PDB file of C-alpha atoms in Angstrom:
ATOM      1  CA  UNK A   1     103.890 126.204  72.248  1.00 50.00           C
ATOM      2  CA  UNK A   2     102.577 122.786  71.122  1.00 51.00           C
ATOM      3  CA  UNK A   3     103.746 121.001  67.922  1.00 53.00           C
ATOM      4  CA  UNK A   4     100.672 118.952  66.365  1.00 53.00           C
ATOM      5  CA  UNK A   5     101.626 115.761  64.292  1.00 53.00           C
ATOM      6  CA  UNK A   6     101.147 117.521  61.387  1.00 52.00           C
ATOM      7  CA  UNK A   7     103.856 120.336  62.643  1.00 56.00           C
ATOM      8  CA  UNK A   8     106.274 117.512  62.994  1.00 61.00           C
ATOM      9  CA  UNK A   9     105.510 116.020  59.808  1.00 60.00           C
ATOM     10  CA  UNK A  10     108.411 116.680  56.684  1.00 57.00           C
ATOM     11  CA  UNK A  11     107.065 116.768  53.412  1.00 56.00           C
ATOM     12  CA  UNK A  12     106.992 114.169  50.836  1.00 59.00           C
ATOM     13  CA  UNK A  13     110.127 116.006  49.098  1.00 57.00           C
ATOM     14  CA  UNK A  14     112.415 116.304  52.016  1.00 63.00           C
ATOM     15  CA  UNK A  15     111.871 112.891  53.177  1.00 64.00           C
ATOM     16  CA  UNK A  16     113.275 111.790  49.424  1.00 72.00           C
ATOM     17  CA  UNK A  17     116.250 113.876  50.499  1.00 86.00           C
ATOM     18  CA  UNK A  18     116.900 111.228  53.696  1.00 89.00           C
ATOM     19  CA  UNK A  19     119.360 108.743  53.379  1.00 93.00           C
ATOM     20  CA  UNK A  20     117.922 105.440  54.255  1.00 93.00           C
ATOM     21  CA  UNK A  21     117.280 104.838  58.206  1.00 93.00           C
ATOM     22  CA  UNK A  22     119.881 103.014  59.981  1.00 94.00           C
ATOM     23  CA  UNK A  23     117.335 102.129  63.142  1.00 94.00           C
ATOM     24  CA  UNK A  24     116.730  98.361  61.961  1.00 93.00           C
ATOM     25  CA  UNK A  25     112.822  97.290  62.233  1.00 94.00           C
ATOM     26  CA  UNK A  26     113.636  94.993  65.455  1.00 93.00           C
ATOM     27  CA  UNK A  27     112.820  95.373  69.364  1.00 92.00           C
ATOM     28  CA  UNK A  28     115.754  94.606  71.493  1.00 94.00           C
ATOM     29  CA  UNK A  29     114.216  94.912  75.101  1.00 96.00           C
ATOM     30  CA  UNK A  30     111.761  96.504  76.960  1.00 96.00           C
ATOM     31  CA  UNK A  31     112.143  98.068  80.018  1.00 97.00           C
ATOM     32  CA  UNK A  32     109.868  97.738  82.976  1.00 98.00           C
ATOM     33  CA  UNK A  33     109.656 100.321  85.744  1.00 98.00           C
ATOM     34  CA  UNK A  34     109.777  98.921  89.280  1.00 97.00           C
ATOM     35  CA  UNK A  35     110.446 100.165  92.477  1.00 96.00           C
ATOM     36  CA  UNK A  36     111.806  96.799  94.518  1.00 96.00           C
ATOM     37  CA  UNK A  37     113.920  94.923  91.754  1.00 97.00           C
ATOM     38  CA  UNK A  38     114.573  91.869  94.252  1.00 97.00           C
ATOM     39  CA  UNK A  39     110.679  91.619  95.052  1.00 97.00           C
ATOM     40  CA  UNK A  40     109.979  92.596  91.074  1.00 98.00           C
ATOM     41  CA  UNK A  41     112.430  89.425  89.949  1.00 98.00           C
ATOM     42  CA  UNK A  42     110.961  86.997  92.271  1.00 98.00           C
ATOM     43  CA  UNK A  43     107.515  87.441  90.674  1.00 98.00           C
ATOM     44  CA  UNK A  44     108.419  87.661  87.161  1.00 98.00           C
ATOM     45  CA  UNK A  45     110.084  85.107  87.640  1.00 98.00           C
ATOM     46  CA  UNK A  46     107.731  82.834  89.144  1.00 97.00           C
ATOM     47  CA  UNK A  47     105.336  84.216  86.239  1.00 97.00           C
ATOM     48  CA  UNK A  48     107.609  83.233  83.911  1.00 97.00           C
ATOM     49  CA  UNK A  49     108.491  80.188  84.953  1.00 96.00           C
ATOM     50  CA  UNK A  50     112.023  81.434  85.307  1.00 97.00           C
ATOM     51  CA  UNK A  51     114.638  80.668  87.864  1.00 97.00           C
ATOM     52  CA  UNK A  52     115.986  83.426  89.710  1.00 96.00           C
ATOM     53  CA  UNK A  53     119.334  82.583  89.696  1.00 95.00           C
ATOM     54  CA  UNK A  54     119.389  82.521  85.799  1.00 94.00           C
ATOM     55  CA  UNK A  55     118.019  86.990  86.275  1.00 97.00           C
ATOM     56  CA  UNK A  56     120.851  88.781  87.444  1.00 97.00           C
ATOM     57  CA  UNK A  57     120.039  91.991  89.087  1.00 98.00           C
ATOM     58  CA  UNK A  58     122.732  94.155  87.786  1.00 97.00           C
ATOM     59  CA  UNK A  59     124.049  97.593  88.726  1.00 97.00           C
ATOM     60  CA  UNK A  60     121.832  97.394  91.798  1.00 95.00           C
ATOM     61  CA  UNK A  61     118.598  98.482  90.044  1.00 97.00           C
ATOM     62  CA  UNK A  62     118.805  96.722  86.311  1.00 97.00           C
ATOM     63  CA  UNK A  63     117.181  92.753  85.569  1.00 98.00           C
ATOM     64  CA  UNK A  64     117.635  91.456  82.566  1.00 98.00           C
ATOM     65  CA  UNK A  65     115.025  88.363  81.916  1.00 97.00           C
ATOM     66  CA  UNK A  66     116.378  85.663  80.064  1.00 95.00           C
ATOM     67  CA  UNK A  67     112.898  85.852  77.172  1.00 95.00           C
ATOM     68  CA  UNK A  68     112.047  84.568  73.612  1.00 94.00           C
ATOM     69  CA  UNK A  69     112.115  87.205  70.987  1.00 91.00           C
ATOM     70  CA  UNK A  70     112.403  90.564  72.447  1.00 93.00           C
ATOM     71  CA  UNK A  71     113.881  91.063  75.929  1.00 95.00           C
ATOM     72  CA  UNK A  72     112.199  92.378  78.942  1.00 97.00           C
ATOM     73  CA  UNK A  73     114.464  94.267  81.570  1.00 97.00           C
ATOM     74  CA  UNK A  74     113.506  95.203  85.223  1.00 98.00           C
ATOM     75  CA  UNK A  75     114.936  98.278  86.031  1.00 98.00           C
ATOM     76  CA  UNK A  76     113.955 100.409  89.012  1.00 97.00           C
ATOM     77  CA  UNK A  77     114.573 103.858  86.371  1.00 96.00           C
ATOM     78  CA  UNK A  78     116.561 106.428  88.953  1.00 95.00           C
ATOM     79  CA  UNK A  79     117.281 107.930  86.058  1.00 94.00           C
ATOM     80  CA  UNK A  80     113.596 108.267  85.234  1.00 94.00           C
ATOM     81  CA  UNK A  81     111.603 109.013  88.338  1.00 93.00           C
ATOM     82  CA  UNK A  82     113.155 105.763  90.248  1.00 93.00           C
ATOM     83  CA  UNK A  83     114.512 108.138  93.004  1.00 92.00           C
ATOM     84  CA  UNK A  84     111.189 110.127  93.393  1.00 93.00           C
ATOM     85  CA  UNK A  85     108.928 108.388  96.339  1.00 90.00           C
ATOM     86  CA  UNK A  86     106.456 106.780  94.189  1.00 89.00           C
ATOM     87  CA  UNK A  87     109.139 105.499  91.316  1.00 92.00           C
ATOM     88  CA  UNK A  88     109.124 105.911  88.020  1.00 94.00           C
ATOM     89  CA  UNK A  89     105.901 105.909  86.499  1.00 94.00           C
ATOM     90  CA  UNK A  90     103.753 102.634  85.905  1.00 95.00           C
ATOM     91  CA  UNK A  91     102.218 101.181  82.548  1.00 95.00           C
ATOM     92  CA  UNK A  92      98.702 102.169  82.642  1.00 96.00           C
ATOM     93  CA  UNK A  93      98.054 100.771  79.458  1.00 96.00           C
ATOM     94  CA  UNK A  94      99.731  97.467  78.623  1.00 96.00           C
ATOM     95  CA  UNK A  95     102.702  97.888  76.662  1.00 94.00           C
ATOM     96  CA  UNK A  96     103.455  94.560  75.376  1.00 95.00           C
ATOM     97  CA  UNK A  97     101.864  90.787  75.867  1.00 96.00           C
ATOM     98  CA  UNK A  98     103.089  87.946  77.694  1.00 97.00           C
ATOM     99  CA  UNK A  99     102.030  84.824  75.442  1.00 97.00           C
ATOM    100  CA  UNK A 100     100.709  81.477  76.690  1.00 98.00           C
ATOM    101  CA  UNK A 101      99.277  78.215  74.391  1.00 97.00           C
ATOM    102  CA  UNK A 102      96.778  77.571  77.802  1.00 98.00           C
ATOM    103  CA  UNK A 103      94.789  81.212  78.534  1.00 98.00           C
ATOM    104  CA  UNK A 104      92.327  80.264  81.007  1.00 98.00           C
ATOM    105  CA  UNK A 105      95.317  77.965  82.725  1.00 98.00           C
ATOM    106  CA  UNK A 106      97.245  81.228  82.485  1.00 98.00           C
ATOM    107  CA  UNK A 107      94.854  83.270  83.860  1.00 98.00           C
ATOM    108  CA  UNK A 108      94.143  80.274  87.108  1.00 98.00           C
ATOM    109  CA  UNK A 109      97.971  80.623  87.438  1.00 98.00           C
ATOM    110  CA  UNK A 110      97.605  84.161  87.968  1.00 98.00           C
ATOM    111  CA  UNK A 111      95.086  84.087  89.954  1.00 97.00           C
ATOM    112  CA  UNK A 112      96.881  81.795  92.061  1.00 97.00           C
ATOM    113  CA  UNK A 113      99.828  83.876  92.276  1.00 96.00           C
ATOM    114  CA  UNK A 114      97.881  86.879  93.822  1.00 95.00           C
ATOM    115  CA  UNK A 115      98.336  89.114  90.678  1.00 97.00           C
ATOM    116  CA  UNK A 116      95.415  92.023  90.482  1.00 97.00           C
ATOM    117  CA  UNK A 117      93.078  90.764  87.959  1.00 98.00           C
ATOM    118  CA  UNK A 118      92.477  94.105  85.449  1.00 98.00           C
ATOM    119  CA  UNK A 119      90.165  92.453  82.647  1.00 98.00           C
ATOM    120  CA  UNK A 120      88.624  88.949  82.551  1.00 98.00           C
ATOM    121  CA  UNK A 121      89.225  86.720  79.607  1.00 98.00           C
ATOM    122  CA  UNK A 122      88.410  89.121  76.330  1.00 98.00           C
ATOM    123  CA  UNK A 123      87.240  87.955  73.273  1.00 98.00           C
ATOM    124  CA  UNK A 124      88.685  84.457  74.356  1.00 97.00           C
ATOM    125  CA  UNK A 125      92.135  85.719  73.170  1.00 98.00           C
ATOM    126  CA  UNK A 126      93.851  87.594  75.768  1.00 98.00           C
ATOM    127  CA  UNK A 127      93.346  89.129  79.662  1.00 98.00           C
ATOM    128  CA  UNK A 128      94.999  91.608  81.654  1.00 98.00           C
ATOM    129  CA  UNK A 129      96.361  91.998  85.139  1.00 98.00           C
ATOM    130  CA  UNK A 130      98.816  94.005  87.220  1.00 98.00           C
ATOM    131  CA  UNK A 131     102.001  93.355  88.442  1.00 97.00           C
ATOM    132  CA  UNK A 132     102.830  94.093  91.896  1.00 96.00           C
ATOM    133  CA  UNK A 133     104.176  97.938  90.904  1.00 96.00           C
ATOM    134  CA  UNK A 134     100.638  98.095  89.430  1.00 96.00           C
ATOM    135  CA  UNK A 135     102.331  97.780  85.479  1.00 97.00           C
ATOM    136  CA  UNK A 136      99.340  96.727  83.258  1.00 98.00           C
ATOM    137  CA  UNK A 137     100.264  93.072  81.642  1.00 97.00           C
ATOM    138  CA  UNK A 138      98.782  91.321  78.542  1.00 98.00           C
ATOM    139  CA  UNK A 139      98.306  88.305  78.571  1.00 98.00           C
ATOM    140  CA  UNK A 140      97.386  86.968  75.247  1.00 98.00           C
ATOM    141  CA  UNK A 141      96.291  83.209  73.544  1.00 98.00           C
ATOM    142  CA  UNK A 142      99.424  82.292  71.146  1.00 95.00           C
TER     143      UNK A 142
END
C-alpha cells in the first residue's frame, strides 16, 4: 500500500504538540555516487581547480572535497548499490550547482576537459553537463 503526501501529513494540532526540531536549517555535505573514486577525484578535482593531494580518498571508497559552503563528498556508496555492477545509482537530475563568476569560460573549460555537454547555456544563467559516472552537474552564473 502507498502513502500519498497527504497520508503522511499530521494535522495542524499535533504538529503544535512537537517540540521544536533539533535538525538545524544547514547542509553539511553532499554525497556523490561514483564508481572509480581515484578516476572520480582526479576530475573533480581538475574541475575544481583543486589539488589532489589536498582530497584524501578515505576508507578506500569516501573523498571528501575541500568546498565553500556546503561540502561535496565522493563516495563510491557499497553501502548503497556501490557493490552492484553498475554502482550506485547516478543523478539524473542535477542535485546541486557548481558556481562560477565566468559561465561561458566555465562552460569552454568544460568543454575542454571532455565533460558530456547535457544543456547549452540556459537563460544565460546556468548549463549542465555530466560527470564521467554520468551524475548530472549545474553549473550556474554567481
Amino acid at each position: 500500500m502507498s502513502m500519498s503526501m497527504s497520508d503522511n501529513h499530521q494535522s495542524p494540532i499535533a504538529e503544535s504538540k512537537l517540540p521544536a526540531s533539533p535538525v538545524k536549517n544547514k547542509i553539511g555535505s553532499l554525497f556523490v555516487p561514483v564508481r572509480d573514486i581515484e578516476a572520480s577525484r582526479g576530475w573533480y578535482c581538475r574541475v575544481l581547480g583543486l589539488e589532489e593531494s589536498r582530497c584524501e580518498i578515505m576508507n578506500g571508497h569516501l573523498c571528501p572535497l575541500p568546498m565553500e559552503g556546503a561540502g561535496l563528498i565522493l563516495d563510491t556508496m557499497p553501502m548503497w548499490g556501490g557493490r552492484e555492477p553498475g554502482g550506485a545509482p547516478t543523478f539524473e537530475t542535477p542535485a546541486f550547482m557548481l558556481m562560477t563568476g565566468d559561465l561561458e569560460g566555465s562552460l569552454a573549460y568544460m568543454q575542454a576537459l571532455g565533460a558530456e555537454l547535457v544543456t547549452g547555456i540556459e537563460h544565460d544563467h546556468w548549463f549542465v553537463v555530466k560527470d564521467p559516472d554520468g551524475n548530472k552537474l549545474m553549473i550556474c552564473r554567481e
